[in-house]
């Protein structure tokens, strides 16, 4: 007896075995049954041309072709939507292949007709699916998906906005690296001032000035220009060419470093903006910092130019060639502002990306940061930052007036804790000789004794405030809750770090004063002020509230 199953294969029945004429899953021998048919296991057999069970349109057991039309099992066998296996196949009418489940675990074929159950019994297991590749790590996958999803709208369509909804973490690392370069140039600028090298280059050439003198004739030319400056005539009339080379290279290195910072910042900033790797807000900040860097270069030359004038005795107290203390302080203020802007935005970007990449950590941090008890802490940290910045700027006045070379003892200033009032507010510094309307502010900004006294007062106030802040954070309470208990480990480390930095800075300041401003200590003291501001800024970022934009993404 001949029948067709599956791929149109002809099976010839013998008394002992069934022999396929084409390749198929291996047949097996059965004993003669009541229907005289032999069973084959067709379950799990797959072929794109036609399937043993199911339609050619990737269906199970369907109405149009319950078992594929070309297989010869269909109309004659009667396997349909709700039909069993047809009579000609010797399968009893009571045995059905379910319409909804195709061939299921509970389906019996030919059980009542005496046929062996060839579906679900002794079947060849289906081919296992290919292994699923392991997912990317959270940081990589989150960063990648965020970059792709940032430009997609709510319906998955491409947004028209050029910018991303999140900042690339590489922008944060680049900002921190740029801040490190600015920190270095602030220290180098202090050394340039302390070695009296800032007036050695009497010209401002932003492009060609990056190349130093290359031969003896070039050196003689720049040295001759320096001989025409007031500093050479008054302070260095016996300076040799070799001595001049030292101060020249100090100032040249300082200027070259500034040019390098400009290139390293402006070019990558343009790239990140052009590629849409930052948010619109961050793009505006990068443009602002770029403009401030360029303005800083102008302030630097404006400062140097003030020390090249022959008007030494037109200003009260100005008896030696030096740059204007106003311009020096403005130059220092701009450098500090650039550094703090880079630092703050770099730390903020990295923190936000950490939250986006790790939602579990983010939820924990959000719960801590949303506590109302942290609001007084935030206001206090902001106040400390402003106070420390003001103290550092008063230090710029002290440096510009050489005020550190007087009253070299501590805590007293001479015989008392402050100079006499007649010295603090000397009419000599007032320009209005009749009414003395400018007596107060002129002395505060131009009198070396007053400048040092107010710097001492600000420094001691800063020190006391930070120590008091640490005591309050460590032992104080807010609304009945201990402040220390509201902080996580990193916040506590930030509070302790600020305390350590202010103690170090106070020690450097006192040592610099007592030893009459030696160059290493004075440079370290200037660097210490920026380090203290760095510690306060780090703490401020750690306790700052999470932006709503980041919270929405997480």
C-alpha positions as MATLAB code, in Angstrom:
seq = 'XXXXXXXXXXXXXXXXXXXXXXXXXXXXXXXXXXXXXXXXXXXXXXXXXXXXXXXXXXXXXXXXXXXXXXXXXXXXXXXXXXXXXXXXXXXXXXXXXXXXXXXXXXXXXXXXXXXXXXXXXXXXXXXXXXXXXXXXXXXXXXXXXXXXXXXXXXXXXXXXXXXXXXXXXXXXXXXXXXXXXXXXXXXXXXXXXXXXXXXXXXXXXXXXXXXXXXXXXXXXXXXXXXXXXXXXXXXXXXXXXXXXXXXXXXXXXXXXXXXXXXXXXXXXXXXXXXXXXXXXXXXXXXXXXXXXXXXXXXXXXXXXXXXXXXXXXXXXXXXXXXXXXXXXXXXXXXXXXXXXXXXXXXXXXXXXXXXXXXXXXXXXXXXXXXXXXXXXXXXXXXXXXXXXXXXXXXXXXXXXXXXXXXXXXXXXXXXXXXXXXXXXXXXXXXXXXXXXXXXXXXXXXXXXXXXXXXXXXXXXXXXXXXXXXXXXXXXXXXXXXXXXXXXXXXXXXXXXXXXXXXXXXXXXXXXXXXXXXXXXXXXXXXXXXXXXXXXXXXXXXXXXXXXXXXXXXX';
ca = [
       0.000    0.000    0.000;
       1.384    3.398   -0.931;
       0.904    6.701    0.823;
       2.433   10.202    0.634;
       3.586   12.104    3.715;
       5.584   15.296    4.218;
       7.734   16.255    1.244;
       5.871   14.170   -1.332;
       7.969   11.177   -0.427;
       6.694    7.746   -1.515;
       6.736    5.051    1.110;
       6.456    1.413    0.135;
       5.000   -0.854    2.758;
       6.434   -4.262    3.215;
       5.685   -6.764    5.842;
       8.775   -5.814    7.785;
       9.807   -2.175    7.161;
       9.129    1.040    5.466;
      11.711    2.337    2.982;
      11.865    6.041    2.024;
      12.714    6.843   -1.567;
      14.147   10.300   -0.671;
      15.939   11.660    2.425;
      13.734   12.173    5.429;
      13.986   11.648    9.138;
      14.886    8.089    9.804;
      11.861    5.766    9.583;
      11.225    3.021   12.059;
       9.635   -0.372   11.808;
       6.376   -1.135   13.413;
       4.296   -4.189   13.787;
       1.219   -4.659   11.668;
      -1.633   -2.645   13.057;
      -5.344   -2.795   12.590;
      -5.049   -0.289    9.737;
      -2.028   -2.043    8.253;
      -0.109    1.255    8.173;
       3.310    2.054    9.502;
       3.961    5.235   11.478;
       6.620    7.840   10.929;
       7.725   10.575   13.225;
       7.205   13.762   11.309;
       7.165   16.112   14.250;
       9.993   18.709   14.258;
      10.867   18.231   10.578;
      11.392   21.594    8.919;
      11.797   22.598    5.318;
      11.311   25.954    3.573;
       9.731   24.338    0.514;
       6.981   22.524    2.302;
       6.435   21.330    5.844;
       5.351   17.941    7.090;
       2.838   19.554    9.369;
       1.682   23.105    8.873;
       1.170   25.462    6.002;
       3.757   26.937    3.688;
       2.892   30.371    5.070;
       4.499   29.616    8.432;
       1.179   28.529    9.926;
       0.539   25.518   12.118;
      -2.376   23.322   11.048;
      -4.511   25.710    9.050;
      -7.793   25.689    7.222;
      -6.401   26.296    3.776;
      -3.613   23.771    4.062;
      -3.720   21.929    7.314;
      -0.895   19.813    6.107;
       0.943   21.434    3.165;
      -0.805   21.140   -0.168;
       2.157   19.630   -1.930;
       2.740   16.985    0.668;
      -0.231   14.944   -0.325;
      -1.651   15.156    3.136;
      -4.538   17.559    3.088;
      -7.798   16.904    1.370;
      -7.276   13.171    1.277;
      -6.073   12.884    4.815;
      -8.549   15.418    6.103;
      -6.273   17.323    8.412;
      -7.974   20.723    8.483;
      -8.859   23.470   10.823;
     -10.978   21.303   13.054;
     -10.536   17.926   11.378;
      -8.804   14.814   12.553;
      -6.679   12.593   10.371;
      -8.606   11.333    7.335;
     -10.008    7.884    6.790;
      -7.672    6.961    3.960;
      -4.750    7.375    6.295;
      -6.283    4.874    8.616;
      -6.602    7.351   11.421;
      -9.821    7.204   13.369;
     -12.239   10.146   13.082;
     -12.229   10.666   16.811;
      -8.574   11.642   16.833;
      -8.095   15.330   16.123;
      -5.332   17.787   15.687;
      -6.486   20.898   17.546;
      -7.204   23.938   15.476;
      -5.673   26.457   17.841;
      -2.632   24.579   18.975;
      -1.626   22.744   15.804;
      -0.071   19.597   17.135;
      -0.085   19.863   20.907;
       1.207   17.931   23.821;
      -2.170   16.254   24.360;
      -2.861   15.293   20.728;
      -3.245   11.642   19.847;
      -3.050   10.431   16.298;
      -4.353    6.990   15.380;
      -4.727    5.797   18.917;
      -8.183    4.345   18.428;
      -7.395    3.016   14.958;
      -4.594    0.881   16.269;
      -1.900    3.085   14.863;
       1.078    3.981   16.979;
       1.194    7.511   18.350;
       3.760    9.059   16.049;
       3.201   12.675   17.139;
       4.694   13.427   20.534;
       6.289    9.977   20.852;
       9.880    9.135   19.942;
      10.178   12.494   18.234;
      13.375   14.162   17.155;
      13.742   17.354   19.208;
      13.469   20.597   17.262;
      16.601   22.467   16.328;
      17.558   24.669   19.298;
      17.533   28.417   18.632;
      20.874   30.154   18.208;
      22.402   31.439   21.443;
      21.473   34.990   22.394;
      24.574   37.195   22.574;
      25.277   38.576   26.049;
      24.034   42.115   26.616;
      26.448   44.999   26.741;
      27.604   46.217   30.111;
      25.290   48.765   31.709;
      27.645   51.666   31.159;
      28.244   50.856   27.499;
      24.724   49.867   26.612;
      23.204   52.795   28.449;
      25.572   55.275   26.886;
      25.015   53.843   23.425;
      21.266   53.600   23.711;
      21.079   57.040   25.255;
      23.006   58.541   22.382;
      20.678   56.847   19.895;
      17.458   57.448   21.796;
      18.340   61.054   22.503;
      17.608   61.971   18.897;
      14.413   59.933   18.677;
      11.020   61.315   19.503;
       8.299   59.580   21.519;
       7.178   57.637   18.457;
      10.690   56.581   17.527;
      10.880   59.169   14.763;
      13.975   61.255   14.276;
      13.880   64.570   16.048;
      14.674   67.775   14.230;
      16.820   69.092   17.107;
      20.512   69.121   16.358;
      21.511   68.503   19.965;
      21.323   65.450   22.181;
      19.156   65.111   25.255;
      22.168   63.989   27.286;
      25.818   64.984   27.306;
      28.436   62.562   26.083;
      30.531   61.414   29.083;
      33.671   62.149   27.071;
      32.729   65.822   27.321;
      32.954   65.544   31.101;
      36.393   63.939   31.013;
      37.617   66.544   28.529;
      36.355   69.374   30.741;
      38.173   67.951   33.762;
      41.371   67.620   31.734;
      41.037   71.225   30.568;
      40.479   72.312   34.173;
      43.719   70.567   35.124;
      45.581   72.611   32.505;
      44.083   75.820   33.864;
      45.116   74.827   37.397;
      48.662   74.392   36.110;
      48.770   77.767   34.377;
      47.530   79.497   37.549;
      50.470   78.018   39.459;
      52.860   78.933   36.643;
      51.446   82.459   36.581;
      52.197   82.779   40.287;
      55.768   81.664   39.705;
      56.091   84.122   36.834;
      55.012   86.962   39.104;
      57.182   85.841   42.032;
      60.297   85.669   39.819;
      59.434   89.100   38.341;
      59.349   87.632   34.850;
      56.003   88.977   33.671;
      57.384   92.172   32.103;
      60.226   90.491   30.201;
      58.246   90.315   26.934;
      57.182   93.824   25.976;
      55.094   92.890   22.922;
      51.838   91.053   22.331;
      51.972   88.785   19.304;
      49.289   86.087   19.636;
      50.560   84.034   16.676;
      54.200   84.800   15.951;
      54.942   85.268   19.632;
      54.671   81.519   20.124;
      58.152   81.139   18.574;
      61.012   82.148   20.926;
      64.234   83.800   19.722;
      66.217   81.275   17.690;
      69.642   82.910   17.399;
      71.847   85.477   19.070;
      70.588   88.314   16.922;
      67.002   87.576   17.917;
      67.951   87.483   21.566;
      69.738   90.800   21.335;
      66.665   92.316   19.719;
      64.219   91.248   22.447;
      66.735   92.123   25.162;
      67.081   95.603   23.753;
      63.322   96.084   23.951;
      63.401   95.012   27.584;
      66.138   97.581   28.312;
      63.663  100.289   27.401;
      61.213   99.165   30.086;
      60.961  100.819   33.530;
      61.602   97.490   35.246;
      65.040   97.177   33.685;
      66.042  100.779   34.388;
      64.894  100.737   38.021;
      65.297   97.144   39.213;
      67.578   95.262   36.799;
      70.115   97.706   35.295;
      72.910   95.149   35.643;
      71.042   92.148   34.218;
      72.993   90.000   31.743;
      71.620   88.289   28.644;
      71.694   84.866   30.313;
      69.717   86.191   33.275;
      67.267   87.780   30.878;
      66.766   84.454   29.099;
      65.496   82.886   32.315;
      62.771   85.456   32.948;
      61.957   85.533   29.221;
      61.370   81.778   29.089;
      59.205   81.954   32.228;
      56.873   84.479   30.622;
      57.040   82.791   27.199;
      56.087   79.430   28.707;
      53.198   81.063   30.544;
      51.874   82.615   27.339;
      52.426   79.460   25.302;
      50.527   77.425   27.885;
      47.637   79.839   27.539;
      47.598   79.366   23.767;
      47.610   75.596   24.192;
      44.641   75.770   26.555;
      42.756   77.866   24.021;
      43.340   75.359   21.214;
      42.668   72.300   23.364;
      39.381   73.767   24.517;
      37.955   75.658   21.544;
      38.556   72.992   18.872;
      36.997   70.063   20.796;
      34.157   72.328   21.923;
      33.341   73.076   18.296;
      33.504   69.378   17.458;
      31.169   68.312   20.260;
      28.671   71.000   19.339;
      28.834   70.285   15.615;
      28.329   66.576   16.184;
      25.398   67.103   18.519;
      27.106   65.353   21.426;
      25.898   67.866   24.030;
      22.636   69.413   25.143;
      21.734   72.960   24.064;
      22.411   74.208   27.593;
      25.882   72.653   27.660;
      26.629   73.985   24.172;
      25.892   77.515   25.374;
      28.166   76.997   28.380;
      31.014   75.740   26.205;
      30.692   78.768   23.951;
      30.734   81.026   27.015;
      33.865   79.385   28.429;
      35.566   79.642   25.028;
      34.843   83.357   24.937;
      36.123   83.758   28.485;
      39.397   82.044   27.561;
      39.916   84.482   24.715;
      39.053   87.404   26.986;
      41.537   86.098   29.543;
      44.324   86.418   26.992;
      43.366   90.033   26.404;
      43.290   90.717   30.171;
      46.767   89.216   30.464;
      48.246   91.621   27.936;
      46.235   94.507   29.416;
      47.831   93.667   32.765;
      51.388   93.488   31.381;
      50.922   96.749   29.533;
      50.217   98.530   32.821;
      53.735   97.669   34.025;
      55.448   99.128   30.967;
      54.361  102.726   31.566;
      56.706  105.431   32.825;
      54.272  106.818   35.385;
      55.710  105.352   38.553;
      55.134  108.324   40.780;
      51.765  109.444   39.457;
      50.018  106.869   41.654;
      50.447  107.133   45.450;
      52.586  104.338   46.836;
      53.722  103.148   43.408;
      57.498  103.506   43.676;
      58.651  100.403   41.784;
      57.681   99.104   38.344;
      54.863   96.613   38.671;
      51.578   95.795   37.057;
      48.332   97.300   38.268;
      46.897   95.404   41.232;
      43.446   95.906   39.728;
      44.410   94.275   36.462;
      46.353   91.533   38.218;
      43.302   90.699   40.324;
      41.084   90.783   37.239;
      43.475   88.364   35.500;
      43.428   86.053   38.520;
      39.644   86.290   38.799;
      39.164   85.326   35.151;
      41.513   82.347   35.531;
      39.670   81.117   38.628;
      36.315   81.562   36.897;
      37.406   79.550   33.854;
      38.769   76.790   36.076;
      35.687   76.552   38.280;
      33.335   76.581   35.283;
      35.205   73.699   33.646;
      35.382   71.776   36.904;
      31.727   72.195   37.852;
      30.290   71.288   34.460;
      32.695   68.371   34.014;
      31.748   66.871   37.378;
      28.040   67.458   36.746;
      28.120   65.728   33.357;
      29.902   62.677   34.752;
      27.503   62.448   37.698;
      24.452   62.675   35.437;
      25.801   59.975   33.129;
      26.490   57.759   36.118;
      22.845   58.084   37.143;
      21.632   57.322   33.620;
      23.865   54.262   33.301;
      22.916   52.882   36.726;
      19.209   53.442   37.478;
      19.377   51.446   40.712;
      22.110   53.709   42.092;
      20.251   56.723   40.745;
      17.079   55.905   42.659;
      19.064   55.558   45.870;
      20.838   58.872   45.302;
      17.605   60.627   44.332;
      16.059   59.613   47.619;
      18.992   61.097   49.541;
      19.207   64.288   47.479;
      15.480   64.960   47.740;
      15.644   65.198   51.534;
      14.703   68.754   52.615;
      17.340   68.567   55.334;
      20.069   69.089   52.732;
      18.862   72.561   51.762;
      20.666   74.358   54.620;
      23.773   72.373   53.750;
      23.638   73.514   50.121;
      23.250   77.156   51.086;
      26.164   76.894   53.506;
      28.434   75.333   50.881;
      27.545   78.100   48.424;
      28.370   80.714   51.049;
      31.732   79.049   51.751;
      32.556   79.032   48.042;
      31.820   82.761   47.700;
      33.797   83.574   50.843;
      36.801   81.525   49.727;
      36.713   83.104   46.254;
      36.606   86.605   47.768;
      39.543   85.783   50.044;
      41.558   84.564   47.059;
      40.832   87.772   45.148;
      41.955   89.853   48.119;
      45.150   87.845   47.901;
      45.513   89.146   44.362;
      45.513   92.698   45.740;
      48.137   91.704   48.315;
      50.321   90.264   45.560;
      49.884   93.270   43.282;
      50.831   95.686   46.063;
      53.653   93.508   47.459;
      51.786   93.742   50.759;
      53.132   90.394   51.944;
      56.514   91.993   52.568;
      55.261   94.057   55.520;
      54.056   92.947   58.958;
      55.694   89.533   58.711;
      54.359   88.150   61.972;
      51.189   86.422   63.053;
      48.688   86.813   64.623;
      49.773   90.342   65.494;
      50.611   93.118   63.063;
      53.386   94.986   64.791;
      52.472   95.783   68.371;
      48.769   95.026   68.019;
      46.357   92.847   66.148;
      45.825   95.574   63.553;
      47.716   98.618   62.314;
      46.742  102.030   63.665;
      43.662  103.585   62.113;
      45.749  106.425   60.769;
      47.730  103.893   58.783;
      44.741  101.855   57.652;
      42.969  104.931   56.296;
      45.799  107.198   55.287;
      44.757  110.398   53.444;
      47.885  109.960   51.345;
      46.056  107.427   49.139;
      43.005  109.592   48.554;
      42.853  111.364   45.194;
      40.345  113.854   46.507;
      42.709  115.852   48.658;
      40.062  118.283   49.878;
      37.023  116.255   50.878;
      38.587  112.768   50.924;
      35.478  111.201   49.451;
      37.521  108.259   48.181;
      39.456  107.744   51.419;
      37.903  104.403   52.374;
      37.878  102.507   49.153;
      41.218  103.878   47.953;
      42.917  102.609   51.096;
      41.167   99.242   50.869;
      42.384   98.726   47.314;
      45.679  100.633   47.172;
      47.116  100.780   50.694;
      49.398   97.736   51.306;
      48.773   97.758   55.081;
      45.006   97.820   54.645;
      45.151   95.200   51.881;
      47.061   92.777   54.122;
      44.811   93.425   57.112;
      41.618   92.763   55.184;
      43.164   89.624   53.627;
      43.966   88.368   57.129;
      40.419   89.073   58.268;
      38.904   87.300   55.269;
      41.272   84.346   55.639;
      40.486   83.869   59.327;
      36.764   84.236   58.600;
      36.996   81.589   55.890;
      38.914   79.255   58.175;
      36.480   79.705   61.068;
      33.454   79.284   58.803;
      34.678   76.008   57.335;
      35.633   74.610   60.728;
      32.213   75.612   62.062;
      30.584   74.051   59.019;
      32.378   70.767   59.675;
      31.306   70.748   63.324;
      27.698   71.444   62.352;
      27.705   68.770   59.653;
      29.296   66.263   62.011;
      27.287   66.893   65.160;
      24.447   69.260   64.282;
      20.788   68.526   63.590;
      18.200   69.665   61.067;
      14.538   69.276   62.051;
      15.570   66.847   64.771;
      17.653   64.693   62.404;
      21.448   64.528   62.564;
      22.997   66.153   59.500;
      25.689   63.460   59.317;
      22.997   60.815   59.015;
      21.578   62.524   55.918;
      24.868   62.216   54.027;
      26.188   59.259   52.088;
      29.820   58.144   52.120;
      31.001   60.451   49.322;
      29.310   63.469   50.850;
      30.986   62.783   54.183;
      34.338   62.441   52.449;
      33.739   65.807   50.807;
      33.005   67.489   54.134;
      36.156   66.035   55.693;
      38.215   66.917   52.631;
      37.240   70.594   52.795;
      38.307   70.708   56.437;
      41.716   69.213   55.640;
      42.273   71.618   52.742;
      41.460   74.738   54.763;
      43.841   73.676   57.535;
      46.600   73.144   54.977;
      45.877   76.477   53.306;
      45.994   78.342   56.621;
      49.361   76.768   57.435;
      50.723   77.751   54.010;
      49.479   81.315   54.364;
      50.999   81.844   57.804;
      54.288   80.262   56.720;
      54.439   82.436   53.611;
      53.958   85.556   55.696;
      56.416   84.675   58.467;
      59.205   83.699   56.036;
      58.679   86.858   53.930;
      57.141   85.314   50.849;
      59.654   82.710   49.632;
      58.810   81.605   46.097;
      57.992   77.922   46.811;
      55.707   78.717   49.754;
      54.008   81.615   47.999;
      53.307   79.506   44.905;
      51.995   76.689   47.085;
      49.761   79.153   48.932;
      48.228   80.348   45.670;
      47.721   76.754   44.517;
      46.203   75.958   47.918;
      43.484   78.555   47.441;
      42.460   76.934   44.171;
      42.655   73.479   45.756;
      40.332   74.612   48.548;
      37.850   75.947   46.018;
      38.110   72.630   44.207;
      37.189   70.707   47.354;
      34.210   72.977   48.001;
      33.084   72.613   44.388;
      33.287   68.811   44.532;
      31.207   68.790   47.688;
      28.719   71.169   46.113;
      28.217   68.891   43.108;
      27.726   65.854   45.335;
      24.949   67.466   47.346;
      23.327   69.427   44.514;
      19.803   68.345   43.505;
      19.381   66.158   40.448;
      18.276   68.020   37.302;
      14.701   67.219   36.310;
      15.878   66.325   32.812;
      18.150   63.573   34.156;
      15.519   62.313   36.585;
      13.060   62.071   33.708;
      15.456   59.959   31.634;
      16.229   57.607   34.526;
];
